[in-house]
Amino acid sequence: MQFEHETLGQCVLFGTGTAAKHLAAEVARLGSRRVMVIAAGSAADVAANLIDDIDVVLFYTDVAPHVPIEKAEAARKAAAEADVDLIVCVGGGSTTGLAKAIALTSNLPIIAIPTTYAGSEATNVWGLTEQSRKTTGVDNAVLPSSVIYDVELTLSLPVALSVASGLNALAHCVDSMWAPRADPINQALAAEGVRALSSGLRLVVSNPVEPAGREKVLYGSYLAAVAFASAGSGLHHKICHVLGGAFDLPHAQTHATVLPYVLAFNAPCAVDAEQRLASAFGSVSATDGLDTLRTDLNAPRALRDYGLTERDIPEAVRLIMPNIPAGNPRTVTPENLDALLRAALVGAVPGQ
Ligand SMILES: NC(=O)c1ccc[n+]([C@@H]2O[C@H](COP(=O)([O-])OP(=O)(O)OC[C@H]3O[C@@H](n4cnc5c(N)ncnc54)[C@H](O)[C@@H]3O)[C@@H](O)[C@H]2O)c1
Ligand SMILES: O=C(O)CCC(=O)CC(=O)O
């Protein structure tokens, strides 16, 4: 065995009903006196209940999907004007993404309190959207110093969104098997992520307010994000970033829909990854395992349900082709990529 693996350093505090206590302790440990809280929508009420014991100088709610550059610049300006020394973000990946955009240019530390399964809190990856093009990058300045997981904060996530977000996490695991920096450590994390996510998501669907399933999914989504941060973006992520940025498709649902098509595309050329995934799903093959899970979860099926049209496909192919990751197990051509996207558009049987 020969590989190079980097482990990112952050403090992870996991519990149920413990977020306020953990937040006060982390803010004190980091010595912060001027906290900016970012939280939008229902997460704003959640955040308001967590901050009694910390010094908040700015409560910021202007969050949008895929971090439009204008929103990032406004938030950076507000943080500078309020002279904040720490960012606390409470919410899904869009909220964490805005905190990261501020940290990217200011080096401010972040405490992330996630309420979805996107996993951005555990990566050093940032994303910004400018004129319908999503740019992503890697910078340790955006890695949150601390992550506070509290299962109670996820109980309100509707089942359909929980499934889509959980499959976004599952996509981190699957893509980590063949991404540019895949190695035995991130593959082991990804395989354990698949096990936790597939059993946890089934429990969430059968009883959304029972913490046991939510706990497994939150744990699995952390493992998934660590694997993704370490392995890098594979073919699946490159496709989804173009679809999200250029066609404004919803992030989690896009991942959930595209994943079986990328798995069916790569699996025949990635025997080791296929076997690891099949074993983690407890299935005869990786594609069968994912297919059964998606049926059990009533997962999203077709990109046309989220706004993509047949007319968009040539442009999507044109934008994705220059971003195909080096070392993808199967050669990607404009023709086979076009076929993959057309199948995902209508929800055809993956791989046929
Ligand atoms: N940088 C990374 O490593 C990374 C990883 C994954 C995702 N992302 C980014 O994150 C974004 C997507 O994140 P997302 O899928 O979490 O979506 P999101 O943050 O946009 O949240 C989706 C919706 O869920 C709502 N919501 C969140 N938590 C809730 C809760 N507990 N109860 C009820 N409603 C809740 C939000 O208000 C929003 O309407 C994308 O921009 C994506 O690129 C980044
Ligand atoms: O922060 C981003 O926008 C880029 C990373 C990302 O979105 C990961 C994913 O596709 O789930």
CSV table of C-alpha atoms and ligand atoms in Angstrom, one decimal:
chain,number,residue,atom,x,y,z
A,1,MET,CA,0.0,0.0,0.0
A,2,GLN,CA,1.3,3.4,-0.8
A,3,PHE,CA,-0.6,6.7,-0.4
A,4,GLU,CA,-0.5,10.2,1.0
A,5,HIS,CA,-3.4,11.2,3.2
A,6,GLU,CA,-4.1,14.6,4.9
A,7,THR,CA,-6.4,14.7,7.9
A,8,LEU,CA,-8.1,18.1,8.6
A,9,GLY,CA,-8.1,19.4,12.1
A,10,GLN,CA,-11.4,20.5,13.7
A,11,CYS,CA,-13.2,19.9,17.0
A,12,VAL,CA,-16.5,17.9,16.7
A,13,LEU,CA,-19.0,18.0,19.4
A,14,PHE,CA,-22.0,15.6,18.9
A,15,GLY,CA,-25.0,15.3,21.1
A,16,THR,CA,-28.8,15.6,21.5
A,17,GLY,CA,-30.1,18.8,23.1
A,18,THR,CA,-26.5,20.0,23.8
A,19,ALA,CA,-26.0,22.7,21.1
A,20,ALA,CA,-26.4,25.8,23.4
A,21,LYS,CA,-24.0,24.3,26.0
A,22,HIS,CA,-21.4,23.3,23.5
A,23,LEU,CA,-21.7,26.6,21.7
A,24,ALA,CA,-21.0,28.6,24.9
A,25,ALA,CA,-18.1,26.4,25.7
A,26,GLU,CA,-16.5,26.7,22.2
A,27,VAL,CA,-17.0,30.5,22.0
A,28,ALA,CA,-15.2,30.8,25.5
A,29,ARG,CA,-12.5,28.4,24.3
A,30,LEU,CA,-11.8,30.5,21.2
A,31,GLY,CA,-11.9,33.7,23.4
A,32,SER,CA,-14.5,35.4,21.2
A,33,ARG,CA,-16.3,38.6,22.3
A,34,ARG,CA,-17.8,39.8,19.0
A,35,VAL,CA,-19.8,37.0,17.4
A,36,MET,CA,-21.6,37.2,14.0
A,37,VAL,CA,-24.4,34.7,13.9
A,38,ILE,CA,-25.6,33.6,10.4
A,39,ALA,CA,-29.0,31.9,10.2
A,40,ALA,CA,-31.9,32.2,7.9
A,41,GLY,CA,-35.5,31.0,7.7
A,42,SER,CA,-36.5,28.5,10.4
A,43,ALA,CA,-32.9,28.2,11.5
A,44,ALA,CA,-33.0,31.9,12.6
A,45,ASP,CA,-35.4,30.9,15.4
A,46,VAL,CA,-33.3,27.9,16.2
A,47,ALA,CA,-30.2,30.1,16.4
A,48,ALA,CA,-31.9,32.7,18.6
A,49,ASN,CA,-32.5,29.9,21.2
A,50,LEU,CA,-28.8,28.9,21.3
A,51,ILE,CA,-27.1,32.3,21.9
A,52,ASP,CA,-28.1,33.5,25.3
A,53,ASP,CA,-24.7,32.9,26.8
A,54,ILE,CA,-22.5,34.4,24.0
A,55,ASP,CA,-21.8,38.0,22.9
A,56,VAL,CA,-23.5,38.5,19.6
A,57,VAL,CA,-22.8,41.8,17.8
A,58,LEU,CA,-24.4,40.9,14.4
A,59,PHE,CA,-27.3,38.5,13.6
A,60,TYR,CA,-27.3,38.1,9.8
A,61,THR,CA,-30.1,36.4,7.8
A,62,ASP,CA,-29.4,37.2,4.2
A,63,VAL,CA,-28.6,33.7,2.9
A,64,ALA,CA,-29.2,32.3,-0.6
A,65,PRO,CA,-28.5,29.0,-2.3
A,66,HIS,CA,-25.1,28.5,-4.0
A,67,VAL,CA,-23.7,31.6,-2.4
A,68,PRO,CA,-24.2,34.4,-5.0
A,69,ILE,CA,-21.1,36.6,-5.0
A,70,GLU,CA,-23.2,39.7,-4.3
A,71,LYS,CA,-24.5,38.1,-1.1
A,72,ALA,CA,-21.0,37.1,-0.1
A,73,GLU,CA,-19.7,40.6,-0.6
A,74,ALA,CA,-22.5,42.2,1.4
A,75,ALA,CA,-21.9,39.7,4.3
A,76,ARG,CA,-18.2,40.4,4.2
A,77,LYS,CA,-18.8,44.1,4.4
A,78,ALA,CA,-21.3,43.7,7.3
A,79,ALA,CA,-18.8,41.5,9.2
A,80,ALA,CA,-16.0,44.0,8.8
A,81,GLU,CA,-18.2,47.0,9.8
A,82,ALA,CA,-19.3,45.1,13.0
A,83,ASP,CA,-15.7,44.2,13.7
A,84,VAL,CA,-16.6,40.6,14.4
A,85,ASP,CA,-14.0,38.1,15.7
A,86,LEU,CA,-16.0,34.8,15.2
A,87,ILE,CA,-18.7,33.5,12.9
A,88,VAL,CA,-21.3,31.1,14.1
A,89,CYS,CA,-23.5,29.6,11.3
A,90,VAL,CA,-26.7,27.7,12.1
A,91,GLY,CA,-28.4,26.1,9.1
A,92,GLY,CA,-27.8,24.0,6.0
A,93,GLY,CA,-25.0,24.1,3.4
A,94,SER,CA,-26.1,27.5,2.0
A,95,THR,CA,-25.6,29.1,5.5
A,96,THR,CA,-22.3,27.4,6.1
A,97,GLY,CA,-21.3,28.4,2.6
A,98,LEU,CA,-21.9,32.1,3.3
A,99,ALA,CA,-19.8,31.8,6.5
A,100,LYS,CA,-17.0,30.2,4.5
A,101,ALA,CA,-17.2,33.1,1.9
A,102,ILE,CA,-16.5,35.5,4.7
A,103,ALA,CA,-13.7,33.4,6.2
A,104,LEU,CA,-12.1,33.1,2.8
A,105,THR,CA,-11.3,36.8,2.7
A,106,SER,CA,-11.0,37.5,6.4
A,107,ASN,CA,-9.6,34.4,8.0
A,108,LEU,CA,-12.3,34.7,10.7
A,109,PRO,CA,-12.8,31.4,12.6
A,110,ILE,CA,-16.2,29.6,12.2
A,111,ILE,CA,-18.3,27.5,14.5
A,112,ALA,CA,-20.7,25.5,12.4
A,113,ILE,CA,-24.0,24.1,13.7
A,114,PRO,CA,-25.5,22.1,10.8
A,115,THR,CA,-29.3,21.5,10.4
A,116,THR,CA,-29.1,19.4,7.2
A,117,TYR,CA,-26.9,16.6,6.0
A,118,ALA,CA,-24.9,18.5,3.3
A,119,GLY,CA,-21.7,18.2,5.3
A,120,SER,CA,-20.1,21.5,4.3
A,121,GLU,CA,-19.1,22.0,8.0
A,122,ALA,CA,-16.5,19.3,7.7
A,123,THR,CA,-14.8,20.4,4.6
A,124,ASN,CA,-12.3,23.0,3.5
A,125,VAL,CA,-14.2,23.5,0.2
A,126,TRP,CA,-15.9,26.8,-0.6
A,127,GLY,CA,-18.3,27.6,-3.4
A,128,LEU,CA,-19.4,30.9,-5.0
A,129,THR,CA,-21.7,31.7,-7.8
A,130,GLU,CA,-21.2,34.6,-10.2
A,131,GLN,CA,-23.2,35.2,-13.4
A,132,SER,CA,-24.6,31.6,-13.3
A,133,ARG,CA,-21.2,29.9,-13.0
A,134,LYS,CA,-20.3,28.1,-9.8
A,135,THR,CA,-16.7,28.3,-8.8
A,136,THR,CA,-15.4,26.0,-6.0
A,137,GLY,CA,-12.0,26.0,-4.3
A,138,VAL,CA,-10.1,24.6,-1.4
A,139,ASP,CA,-8.7,26.7,1.4
A,140,ASN,CA,-8.0,25.7,5.0
A,141,ALA,CA,-9.2,29.2,6.0
A,142,VAL,CA,-12.8,28.1,5.4
A,143,LEU,CA,-12.7,24.9,7.5
A,144,PRO,CA,-14.8,25.5,10.6
A,145,SER,CA,-12.7,25.4,13.8
A,146,SER,CA,-15.6,23.6,15.5
A,147,VAL,CA,-18.7,21.6,14.5
A,148,ILE,CA,-21.6,21.3,16.9
A,149,TYR,CA,-24.0,18.5,15.9
A,150,ASP,CA,-27.3,18.4,17.8
A,151,VAL,CA,-29.8,15.8,16.6
A,152,GLU,CA,-32.7,17.9,18.0
A,153,LEU,CA,-32.0,20.6,15.4
A,154,THR,CA,-32.6,18.2,12.5
A,155,LEU,CA,-35.9,16.8,13.7
A,156,SER,CA,-37.8,19.6,11.8
A,157,LEU,CA,-36.2,18.8,8.4
A,158,PRO,CA,-39.1,17.6,6.3
A,159,VAL,CA,-38.8,13.9,5.2
A,160,ALA,CA,-38.4,14.7,1.4
A,161,LEU,CA,-35.6,17.2,2.2
A,162,SER,CA,-34.0,14.8,4.7
A,163,VAL,CA,-33.9,12.1,2.0
A,164,ALA,CA,-32.4,14.4,-0.7
A,165,SER,CA,-29.9,15.9,1.8
A,166,GLY,CA,-29.0,12.4,3.1
A,167,LEU,CA,-28.4,11.3,-0.5
A,168,ASN,CA,-26.2,14.3,-1.1
A,169,ALA,CA,-24.1,12.9,1.8
A,170,LEU,CA,-24.3,9.5,0.2
A,171,ALA,CA,-23.0,11.0,-3.0
A,172,HIS,CA,-19.9,12.3,-1.1
A,173,CYS,CA,-19.2,8.7,-0.1
A,174,VAL,CA,-19.7,7.1,-3.5
A,175,ASP,CA,-17.7,9.8,-5.3
A,176,SER,CA,-14.9,9.5,-2.7
A,177,MET,CA,-14.3,6.0,-4.0
A,178,TRP,CA,-12.8,7.2,-7.3
A,179,ALA,CA,-12.2,11.0,-6.8
A,180,PRO,CA,-8.7,12.3,-7.6
A,181,ARG,CA,-7.2,11.8,-4.0
A,182,ALA,CA,-9.1,8.6,-3.1
A,183,ASP,CA,-7.1,6.5,-0.7
A,184,PRO,CA,-7.7,3.6,1.7
A,185,ILE,CA,-8.5,6.0,4.6
A,186,ASN,CA,-11.1,8.1,2.9
A,187,GLN,CA,-12.5,5.0,1.3
A,188,ALA,CA,-12.9,3.4,4.7
A,189,LEU,CA,-14.7,6.5,6.0
A,190,ALA,CA,-16.9,6.6,2.9
A,191,ALA,CA,-17.9,2.9,3.4
A,192,GLU,CA,-18.8,3.5,7.0
A,193,GLY,CA,-20.7,6.6,5.8
A,194,VAL,CA,-22.7,4.4,3.4
A,195,ARG,CA,-23.6,2.0,6.2
A,196,ALA,CA,-24.8,4.7,8.6
A,197,LEU,CA,-26.6,6.7,5.9
A,198,SER,CA,-28.5,3.8,4.4
A,199,SER,CA,-29.7,2.4,7.7
A,200,GLY,CA,-30.3,5.8,9.2
A,201,LEU,CA,-32.3,7.2,6.3
A,202,ARG,CA,-34.6,4.2,6.3
A,203,LEU,CA,-35.3,4.9,10.0
A,204,VAL,CA,-35.9,8.6,9.3
A,205,VAL,CA,-38.4,7.8,6.6
A,206,SER,CA,-40.3,5.4,8.9
A,207,ASN,CA,-40.3,7.7,11.9
A,208,PRO,CA,-39.0,11.3,11.2
A,209,VAL,CA,-39.1,12.5,14.8
A,210,GLU,CA,-37.4,9.5,16.3
A,211,PRO,CA,-33.8,10.7,17.1
A,212,ALA,CA,-32.1,7.3,16.5
A,213,GLY,CA,-32.4,7.5,12.7
A,214,ARG,CA,-31.5,11.2,12.6
A,215,GLU,CA,-28.4,10.4,14.8
A,216,LYS,CA,-27.1,7.8,12.3
A,217,VAL,CA,-27.7,10.1,9.4
A,218,LEU,CA,-25.9,13.0,11.0
A,219,TYR,CA,-23.0,10.7,12.0
A,220,GLY,CA,-22.9,9.3,8.4
A,221,SER,CA,-23.0,12.8,6.8
A,222,TYR,CA,-20.0,13.9,8.9
A,223,LEU,CA,-18.0,10.8,7.7
A,224,ALA,CA,-19.2,11.4,4.2
A,225,ALA,CA,-18.0,15.0,4.2
A,226,VAL,CA,-14.6,14.1,5.8
A,227,ALA,CA,-14.1,11.5,3.0
A,228,PHE,CA,-15.2,14.0,0.3
A,229,ALA,CA,-12.8,16.7,1.7
A,230,SER,CA,-10.0,14.3,1.7
A,231,ALA,CA,-10.7,12.5,-1.7
A,232,GLY,CA,-11.7,15.6,-3.6
A,233,SER,CA,-14.5,16.2,-6.2
A,234,GLY,CA,-15.1,13.2,-8.5
A,235,LEU,CA,-17.2,13.1,-11.7
A,236,HIS,CA,-20.5,13.2,-9.8
A,237,HIS,CA,-19.7,16.4,-8.0
A,238,LYS,CA,-18.4,18.1,-11.1
A,239,ILE,CA,-21.6,17.3,-12.9
A,240,CYS,CA,-23.8,18.6,-10.0
A,241,HIS,CA,-21.8,21.8,-9.6
A,242,VAL,CA,-22.4,22.8,-13.2
A,243,LEU,CA,-26.1,21.9,-13.0
A,244,GLY,CA,-26.5,23.8,-9.7
A,245,GLY,CA,-24.6,26.9,-10.8
A,246,ALA,CA,-25.7,27.2,-14.5
A,247,PHE,CA,-29.3,26.0,-14.3
A,248,ASP,CA,-30.1,27.0,-10.7
A,249,LEU,CA,-31.2,23.4,-9.8
A,250,PRO,CA,-31.7,22.7,-6.0
A,251,HIS,CA,-28.5,21.2,-4.6
A,252,ALA,CA,-29.5,18.2,-2.6
A,253,GLN,CA,-32.2,17.0,-5.0
A,254,THR,CA,-29.8,17.3,-7.9
A,255,HIS,CA,-27.2,15.1,-6.1
A,256,ALA,CA,-29.9,12.6,-5.2
A,257,THR,CA,-31.1,12.3,-8.8
A,258,VAL,CA,-27.8,12.2,-10.6
A,259,LEU,CA,-26.0,9.7,-8.2
A,260,PRO,CA,-27.4,6.4,-9.6
A,261,TYR,CA,-26.4,7.5,-13.2
A,262,VAL,CA,-22.8,8.2,-12.2
A,263,LEU,CA,-22.6,5.0,-10.2
A,264,ALA,CA,-23.9,2.9,-13.1
A,265,PHE,CA,-21.6,4.7,-15.5
A,266,ASN,CA,-18.4,4.2,-13.4
A,267,ALA,CA,-19.0,0.9,-11.6
A,268,PRO,CA,-18.1,-1.5,-14.5
A,269,CYS,CA,-14.7,0.2,-14.7
A,270,ALA,CA,-14.1,0.5,-10.9
A,271,VAL,CA,-14.2,-3.1,-9.6
A,272,ASP,CA,-12.7,-2.4,-6.1
A,273,ALA,CA,-14.9,0.6,-5.4
A,274,GLU,CA,-17.9,-1.3,-6.7
A,275,GLN,CA,-17.2,-4.2,-4.2
A,276,ARG,CA,-16.6,-1.8,-1.3
A,277,LEU,CA,-19.9,-0.1,-2.0
A,278,ALA,CA,-21.8,-3.3,-2.5
A,279,SER,CA,-20.6,-4.6,0.8
A,280,ALA,CA,-21.5,-1.3,2.6
A,281,PHE,CA,-25.0,-1.4,1.1
A,282,GLY,CA,-25.2,-5.1,2.1
A,283,SER,CA,-26.2,-5.9,-1.5
A,284,VAL,CA,-25.1,-8.1,-4.4
A,285,SER,CA,-23.9,-5.0,-6.3
A,286,ALA,CA,-23.4,-1.3,-5.6
A,287,THR,CA,-26.0,-0.3,-8.2
A,288,ASP,CA,-28.6,-2.7,-6.8
A,289,GLY,CA,-27.9,-1.5,-3.3
A,290,LEU,CA,-28.4,2.2,-4.3
A,291,ASP,CA,-31.5,1.3,-6.3
A,292,THR,CA,-33.2,-0.5,-3.4
A,293,LEU,CA,-32.3,2.3,-1.0
A,294,ARG,CA,-33.8,4.9,-3.4
A,295,THR,CA,-37.0,2.9,-3.8
A,296,ASP,CA,-37.3,2.5,0.0
A,297,LEU,CA,-36.8,6.2,0.5
A,298,ASN,CA,-39.0,7.3,-2.4
A,299,ALA,CA,-36.0,9.3,-3.6
A,300,PRO,CA,-36.0,12.1,-6.3
A,301,ARG,CA,-36.0,10.5,-9.8
A,302,ALA,CA,-35.8,13.0,-12.7
A,303,LEU,CA,-33.9,16.3,-13.2
A,304,ARG,CA,-36.9,17.6,-15.3
A,305,ASP,CA,-38.8,17.7,-12.0
A,306,TYR,CA,-36.3,20.3,-10.8
A,307,GLY,CA,-36.3,22.6,-13.8
A,308,LEU,CA,-33.7,21.1,-16.2
A,309,THR,CA,-35.0,20.8,-19.8
A,310,GLU,CA,-33.8,18.9,-22.9
A,311,ARG,CA,-32.6,22.2,-24.4
A,312,ASP,CA,-30.2,22.6,-21.5
A,313,ILE,CA,-28.3,19.4,-22.1
A,314,PRO,CA,-25.8,20.5,-24.8
A,315,GLU,CA,-24.9,23.5,-22.7
A,316,ALA,CA,-24.5,21.3,-19.6
A,317,VAL,CA,-22.2,18.9,-21.6
A,318,ARG,CA,-20.1,21.8,-22.9
A,319,LEU,CA,-19.7,23.2,-19.3
A,320,ILE,CA,-19.0,19.9,-17.6
A,321,MET,CA,-16.4,18.5,-20.2
A,322,PRO,CA,-13.5,20.8,-19.2
A,323,ASN,CA,-14.0,19.8,-15.6
A,324,ILE,CA,-13.9,16.0,-15.8
A,325,PRO,CA,-11.6,14.9,-13.0
A,326,ALA,CA,-8.3,13.3,-13.8
A,327,GLY,CA,-8.3,9.5,-13.2
A,328,ASN,CA,-12.1,9.0,-13.5
A,329,PRO,CA,-12.4,5.2,-13.9
A,330,ARG,CA,-14.2,5.4,-17.2
A,331,THR,CA,-13.4,7.8,-20.1
A,332,VAL,CA,-16.0,10.5,-20.3
A,333,THR,CA,-16.8,11.7,-23.8
A,334,PRO,CA,-19.4,14.4,-24.9
A,335,GLU,CA,-21.5,11.5,-26.2
A,336,ASN,CA,-21.6,9.3,-23.1
A,337,LEU,CA,-22.0,12.4,-20.9
A,338,ASP,CA,-24.9,13.5,-23.0
A,339,ALA,CA,-26.5,10.1,-22.7
A,340,LEU,CA,-26.0,10.1,-18.9
A,341,LEU,CA,-27.7,13.5,-18.5
A,342,ARG,CA,-30.6,12.6,-20.8
A,343,ALA,CA,-31.2,9.5,-18.7
A,344,ALA,CA,-31.1,11.5,-15.5
A,345,LEU,CA,-33.4,14.2,-17.0
A,346,VAL,CA,-36.3,11.8,-17.5
A,347,GLY,CA,-35.5,9.3,-14.7
A,348,ALA,CA,-34.7,6.4,-17.1
A,349,VAL,CA,-33.3,3.1,-15.6
A,350,PRO,CA,-29.6,3.9,-14.7
A,351,GLY,CA,-27.0,2.3,-17.0
A,352,GLN,CA,-29.3,1.3,-19.8
B,1,LIG,N1,-18.5,23.3,0.6
B,1,LIG,C1,-18.9,22.0,0.8
B,1,LIG,O1,-18.1,21.2,1.2
B,1,LIG,C2,-20.3,21.7,0.6
B,1,LIG,C3,-20.8,20.4,0.8
B,1,LIG,C4,-22.2,20.2,0.6
B,1,LIG,C5,-23.0,21.2,0.2
B,1,LIG,N2,-22.5,22.4,0.0
B,1,LIG,C6,-23.3,23.6,-0.5
B,1,LIG,O2,-24.4,23.7,0.4
B,1,LIG,C7,-25.6,24.1,-0.3
B,1,LIG,C8,-26.7,23.2,-0.1
B,1,LIG,O3,-26.9,22.9,1.2
B,1,LIG,P1,-28.3,22.2,1.7
B,1,LIG,O4,-28.6,21.1,0.8
B,1,LIG,O5,-28.1,22.0,3.2
B,1,LIG,O6,-29.4,23.3,1.4
B,1,LIG,P2,-29.8,24.7,2.1
B,1,LIG,O7,-28.8,25.1,3.1
B,1,LIG,O8,-30.1,25.6,1.0
B,1,LIG,O9,-31.1,24.3,2.9
B,1,LIG,C9,-32.2,23.8,2.2
B,1,LIG,C10,-33.6,24.2,2.8
B,1,LIG,O10,-33.7,23.6,4.0
B,1,LIG,C11,-34.1,24.5,5.1
B,1,LIG,N3,-33.7,23.9,6.3
B,1,LIG,C12,-32.4,23.7,6.7
B,1,LIG,N4,-32.4,23.1,7.9
B,1,LIG,C13,-33.6,22.8,8.3
B,1,LIG,C14,-34.3,22.2,9.4
B,1,LIG,N5,-33.6,21.6,10.3
B,1,LIG,N6,-35.6,22.2,9.4
B,1,LIG,C15,-36.4,22.7,8.4
B,1,LIG,N7,-35.8,23.3,7.3
B,1,LIG,C16,-34.5,23.4,7.3
B,1,LIG,C17,-33.4,25.8,4.6
B,1,LIG,O11,-34.1,26.9,5.2
B,1,LIG,C18,-33.6,25.7,3.1
B,1,LIG,O12,-34.9,26.2,2.8
B,1,LIG,C19,-25.2,24.2,-1.8
B,1,LIG,O13,-24.8,25.5,-2.1
B,1,LIG,C20,-23.9,23.3,-1.8
B,1,LIG,O14,-23.1,23.7,-2.8
B,1,LIG,C21,-21.2,22.7,0.2
B,2,LIG,O1,-19.5,24.7,-1.5
B,2,LIG,C1,-19.7,24.4,-2.6
B,2,LIG,O2,-20.6,24.9,-3.3
B,2,LIG,C2,-18.9,23.3,-3.3
B,2,LIG,C3,-18.8,22.0,-2.6
B,2,LIG,C4,-20.1,21.3,-2.7
B,2,LIG,O3,-21.1,21.9,-3.1
B,2,LIG,C5,-20.2,19.9,-2.4
B,2,LIG,C6,-21.4,19.2,-3.0
B,2,LIG,O4,-21.5,19.3,-4.2
B,2,LIG,O5,-22.1,18.6,-2.2
